[in-house]
Short mmCIF file of C-alpha atoms and ligand atoms in Angstrom, two decimals:
data_model
loop_
_atom_site.label_atom_id
_atom_site.label_comp_id
_atom_site.label_asym_id
_atom_site.label_seq_id
_atom_site.Cartn_x
_atom_site.Cartn_y
_atom_site.Cartn_z
CA MET A 273 159.34 78.21 229.40
CA THR A 274 161.96 80.56 230.78
CA GLY A 275 163.53 81.32 234.13
CA ASN A 276 165.61 79.28 236.51
CA LYS A 277 162.73 77.94 238.57
CA GLU A 278 160.88 76.47 235.62
CA ARG A 279 161.38 72.83 234.98
CA PHE A 280 159.61 70.24 232.95
CA VAL A 281 156.88 68.81 235.19
CA MET A 282 156.01 65.18 234.71
CA ILE A 283 153.32 62.88 236.02
CA PHE A 284 154.13 60.75 239.06
CA ASP A 285 152.11 57.52 239.26
CA THR A 286 152.30 56.51 242.93
CA HIS A 287 150.64 53.10 242.51
CA ALA A 288 150.85 50.76 239.53
CA HIS A 289 150.96 47.02 238.87
CA TYR A 290 152.95 46.66 235.65
CA ASP A 291 153.94 43.13 236.65
CA ASP A 292 150.28 42.14 236.23
CA GLU A 293 149.56 39.60 233.49
CA ALA A 294 147.40 42.22 231.74
CA PHE A 295 150.72 43.68 230.50
CA ASP A 296 152.32 40.37 229.45
CA GLU A 297 151.79 41.07 225.75
CA ASP A 298 153.25 44.56 225.56
CA ARG A 299 154.85 45.44 228.91
CA ASP A 300 158.07 46.81 227.46
CA ALA A 301 156.29 48.82 224.76
CA VAL A 302 154.02 50.46 227.36
CA LEU A 303 156.77 51.20 229.89
CA SER A 304 159.30 52.37 227.30
CA SER A 305 156.86 54.95 225.92
CA LEU A 306 155.78 56.46 229.26
CA ASN A 307 158.49 59.14 229.47
CA GLU A 308 157.76 60.58 226.04
CA LYS A 309 154.08 60.69 226.99
CA GLY A 310 154.76 62.84 230.04
CA VAL A 311 155.01 60.25 232.81
CA GLY A 312 158.19 60.80 234.80
CA THR A 313 158.05 58.33 237.70
CA VAL A 314 156.18 55.14 238.55
CA VAL A 315 156.12 53.17 241.80
CA ASN A 316 155.23 49.56 241.06
CA ILE A 317 153.45 48.01 244.02
CA CYS A 318 153.75 44.35 244.96
CA ALA A 319 150.52 42.54 245.66
CA SER A 320 151.04 38.80 245.38
CA PRO A 321 153.92 36.48 246.31
CA ASP A 322 154.64 36.27 242.55
CA SER A 323 155.04 40.01 242.21
CA LEU A 324 157.62 39.93 245.02
CA LYS A 325 159.72 37.75 242.73
CA ARG A 326 159.15 39.98 239.70
CA ILE A 327 159.62 43.43 241.21
CA ARG A 328 163.39 43.56 240.67
CA SER A 329 163.11 42.88 236.95
CA LEU A 330 161.12 46.11 236.56
CA THR A 331 163.14 48.33 238.90
CA ALA A 332 166.42 47.13 237.37
CA LYS A 333 165.32 47.64 233.78
CA TYR A 334 163.64 51.06 233.97
CA PRO A 335 165.43 53.93 235.75
CA PHE A 336 162.13 55.73 236.44
CA VAL A 337 160.39 52.68 238.00
CA TYR A 338 160.64 52.21 241.77
CA GLY A 339 159.09 49.46 243.83
CA ALA A 340 157.11 48.74 246.98
CA ALA A 341 157.49 45.34 248.66
CA GLY A 342 154.65 43.78 250.61
CA ILE A 343 151.75 41.38 250.49
CA HIS A 344 148.15 42.42 249.75
CA PRO A 345 145.50 41.23 252.27
CA ASP A 346 143.92 39.06 249.55
CA HIS A 347 147.12 36.99 249.63
CA ALA A 348 147.62 37.08 253.41
CA GLY A 349 146.68 33.40 253.59
CA GLU A 350 149.72 32.51 251.45
CA LEU A 351 152.19 34.56 253.45
CA THR A 352 154.98 32.63 255.15
CA GLU A 353 157.82 33.56 257.48
CA GLU A 354 160.24 33.02 254.59
CA MET A 355 158.28 35.43 252.40
CA PHE A 356 158.25 37.98 255.19
CA GLN A 357 162.05 37.75 255.39
CA GLU A 358 162.19 38.33 251.62
CA ILE A 359 160.10 41.51 252.02
CA SER A 360 162.52 42.59 254.74
CA ARG A 361 165.52 41.97 252.45
CA LEU A 362 163.90 43.83 249.54
CA ALA A 363 163.17 46.77 251.85
CA ASP A 364 166.93 47.33 252.17
CA GLU A 365 167.38 47.77 248.43
CA GLU A 366 167.83 51.25 247.05
CA LYS A 367 164.95 51.22 244.59
CA ILE A 368 162.42 49.74 247.02
CA VAL A 369 160.84 52.87 248.45
CA ALA A 370 157.85 51.56 250.46
CA ILE A 371 156.17 48.59 252.13
CA GLY A 372 152.95 47.68 250.35
CA GLU A 373 150.40 47.13 249.52
CA ILE A 374 149.19 45.98 252.91
CA GLY A 375 145.94 46.27 254.82
CA LEU A 376 142.52 44.68 255.15
CA ASP A 377 140.10 43.49 252.47
CA TYR A 378 136.77 42.31 253.82
CA TYR A 379 135.15 42.60 250.40
CA TRP A 380 136.93 39.69 248.71
CA ASP A 381 137.54 38.13 252.12
CA THR A 382 139.99 35.54 250.78
CA ALA A 383 141.82 35.14 254.09
CA PRO A 384 140.39 35.01 257.64
CA HIS A 385 140.26 38.47 259.24
CA GLU A 386 142.60 37.39 262.02
CA VAL A 387 145.23 36.29 259.47
CA GLN A 388 144.84 39.55 257.52
CA ARG A 389 145.25 41.58 260.71
CA GLN A 390 148.29 39.63 261.87
CA TRP A 391 150.27 40.17 258.63
CA PHE A 392 149.06 43.75 258.34
CA LEU A 393 150.55 44.49 261.79
CA ARG A 394 153.80 42.66 261.05
CA GLN A 395 154.29 44.62 257.84
CA LEU A 396 153.45 47.92 259.55
CA ASP A 397 156.12 47.18 262.17
CA LEU A 398 158.59 46.33 259.41
CA ALA A 399 157.96 49.70 257.72
CA VAL A 400 158.69 51.53 260.97
CA GLU A 401 161.83 49.46 261.51
CA LYS A 402 163.05 50.17 257.96
CA ASP A 403 161.90 53.80 258.04
CA LEU A 404 159.85 53.34 254.86
CA PRO A 405 156.35 54.61 254.07
CA VAL A 406 153.44 52.16 253.88
CA VAL A 407 150.97 51.76 251.01
CA ILE A 408 147.61 50.92 252.57
CA HIS A 409 144.81 48.93 250.94
CA SER A 410 141.46 48.99 252.73
CA ARG A 411 138.19 47.67 251.39
CA GLU A 412 134.98 47.28 253.39
CA ALA A 413 137.14 47.76 256.47
CA ALA A 414 137.44 51.55 256.78
CA GLN A 415 136.87 51.87 260.53
CA GLU A 416 139.07 48.97 261.55
CA THR A 417 141.87 50.06 259.23
CA LEU A 418 141.75 53.54 260.73
CA GLU A 419 141.89 52.15 264.28
CA ILE A 420 144.88 49.94 263.46
CA MET A 421 146.66 52.82 261.71
CA ARG A 422 146.01 55.20 264.58
CA ALA A 423 147.34 52.71 267.14
CA ALA A 424 150.41 51.90 265.01
CA TYR A 425 151.07 55.60 264.42
CA GLN A 426 150.98 56.31 268.15
CA GLN A 427 153.07 53.27 268.96
CA SER A 428 155.70 54.43 266.45
CA GLY A 429 155.94 57.79 268.19
CA GLY A 430 154.52 59.47 265.11
CA THR A 431 157.13 58.10 262.71
CA LEU A 432 154.79 55.78 260.77
CA ARG A 433 154.01 57.44 257.42
CA GLY A 434 152.55 56.52 254.08
CA VAL A 435 149.58 56.68 251.73
CA ILE A 436 146.00 55.42 251.89
CA HIS A 437 145.75 54.04 248.37
CA CYS A 438 142.56 54.22 246.29
CA PHE A 439 140.92 56.12 249.09
CA SER A 440 137.24 55.23 249.37
CA GLY A 441 136.27 56.63 252.77
CA SER A 442 134.46 59.78 253.79
CA ALA A 443 135.91 63.29 254.03
CA GLU A 444 135.91 62.85 257.83
CA ILE A 445 138.05 59.72 257.66
CA ALA A 446 140.37 61.42 255.15
CA LYS A 447 140.87 64.19 257.70
CA GLU A 448 141.76 61.67 260.41
CA TYR A 449 144.53 60.36 258.14
CA THR A 450 145.85 63.68 256.89
CA ASP A 451 145.95 64.98 260.48
CA MET A 452 148.43 62.16 261.16
CA GLY A 453 150.41 63.18 258.07
CA PHE A 454 149.27 60.39 255.75
CA TYR A 455 148.76 60.99 252.04
CA ILE A 456 145.53 60.21 250.18
CA GLY A 457 145.81 58.33 246.87
CA VAL A 458 143.30 59.40 244.22
CA GLY A 459 142.80 57.61 240.90
CA GLY A 460 140.27 56.86 238.19
CA VAL A 461 137.34 56.59 240.60
CA VAL A 462 137.31 60.40 240.92
CA THR A 463 136.08 60.57 237.30
CA PHE A 464 133.26 58.05 237.85
CA LYS A 465 129.64 59.21 237.98
CA ASN A 466 129.27 57.35 241.29
CA GLY A 467 132.53 58.84 242.61
CA LYS A 468 130.71 61.61 244.49
CA LYS A 469 132.18 60.75 247.89
CA LEU A 470 135.74 60.84 246.53
CA LYS A 471 135.08 64.14 244.75
CA GLU A 472 134.03 65.57 248.10
CA VAL A 473 137.26 64.30 249.68
CA VAL A 474 139.30 65.93 246.91
CA GLU A 475 137.40 69.21 247.32
CA THR A 476 137.99 69.45 251.06
CA MET A 477 141.31 67.75 251.82
CA PRO A 478 144.63 69.55 252.33
CA LEU A 479 146.32 69.83 248.93
CA ASP A 480 149.75 68.98 250.31
CA LYS A 481 148.56 65.42 251.09
CA LEU A 482 147.11 64.61 247.67
CA VAL A 483 148.83 62.11 245.37
CA ILE A 484 147.60 60.46 242.17
CA GLU A 485 147.70 56.80 241.16
CA THR A 486 146.44 54.48 238.46
CA ASP A 487 146.27 51.11 240.26
CA CYS A 488 146.72 49.93 236.67
CA PRO A 489 145.67 47.67 235.01
CA TYR A 490 142.55 48.42 237.09
CA LEU A 491 140.34 51.47 237.56
CA ALA A 492 140.80 53.29 234.25
CA PRO A 493 139.22 56.76 234.33
CA VAL A 494 136.20 57.78 232.26
CA PRO A 495 135.86 57.45 229.24
CA HIS A 496 138.08 54.35 229.44
CA ARG A 497 136.29 52.83 232.43
CA GLY A 498 136.44 49.03 232.33
CA LYS A 499 139.38 48.96 229.92
CA ARG A 500 143.04 48.42 230.77
CA ASN A 501 144.49 51.37 232.62
CA ASP A 502 148.02 52.79 232.33
CA SER A 503 149.90 55.80 233.68
CA THR A 504 149.24 58.02 230.63
CA LEU A 505 145.53 58.09 231.53
CA LEU A 506 146.37 60.02 234.70
CA THR A 507 145.92 63.19 232.63
CA LEU A 508 142.16 62.55 232.97
CA VAL A 509 142.46 62.23 236.77
CA ILE A 510 144.54 65.43 236.86
CA GLU A 511 141.91 67.30 234.83
CA GLU A 512 139.13 66.19 237.18
CA ILE A 513 141.08 67.24 240.27
CA ALA A 514 141.89 70.58 238.62
CA ALA A 515 138.19 71.18 237.92
CA LEU A 516 137.22 70.26 241.50
CA ARG A 517 139.84 72.57 243.04
CA GLY A 518 139.71 75.45 240.54
CA MET A 519 143.32 74.91 239.49
CA THR A 520 145.06 74.37 236.18
CA ALA A 521 146.04 70.86 235.14
CA GLU A 522 149.69 71.91 235.21
CA GLU A 523 149.36 73.10 238.80
CA VAL A 524 147.84 69.77 239.84
CA GLU A 525 150.53 67.85 238.00
CA ARG A 526 153.28 69.84 239.70
CA LEU A 527 151.67 69.66 243.13
CA THR A 528 151.02 65.92 243.03
CA GLU A 529 154.52 65.24 241.74
CA GLU A 530 156.05 67.20 244.62
CA ASN A 531 153.80 65.43 247.12
CA ALA A 532 154.72 62.02 245.70
CA ARG A 533 158.43 62.83 245.99
CA ALA A 534 157.92 63.81 249.61
CA LEU A 535 155.91 60.63 250.27
CA TYR A 536 158.53 58.28 248.83
CA ARG A 537 161.51 60.56 249.60
CA LEU A 538 162.69 60.62 246.01
NI1 LIG B 727 146.94 48.20 243.94
#
């Protein structure tokens, strides 16, 4: 590699859960080895009230790990005003780069829809107030999530920004989001045999809105499907995207890293 413009490109994992108990046995070994395996940056996303408490221990210990603070819709029923204030405080910290993950989950349906909606809206408002991107989770609620996002985007005067994580909608819905400037998070599902809809999204979406994510420990790409995922397996996601778009893996790695930096302003 020669020339001034060349630099060592590294993988940017925009969505991971290294505080998950699946990493209790070997968390430090996994995280400490990521850099030498080509992973340059990780954003660890809060999901539960417990992960809100743990997020600082990861961002303080590893220079390349950043955090997102927020409560997942599956835990919306546990959210309290005090917890919301804690999210707000975390949002002011330097290494907390987003609010998330937030949204609607009508698949697991662990909290009443009205409660999910209420905390989703509060956390969207908080992101606008703090000028941070949002990390959106939506399951079995594609249309309603889009409507809420569109209304919040308009209400914010176009300043609301963020990523639709583990995107599972159609190419048409992806276009609605990218037209508003949102990023689309693509992970292991793109390698699945039944991932046809997501492959179509990747084939047709604007490349400057594409970011990659593990959602680890979940959603490991083929041939590791069903096993514990980690950021090093993103090479398989990168290869699949490269094949779908007729690009080299290095081009996809560089592109998605740049997009992720723009998304999180890093
Ligand atoms: Ni997640």
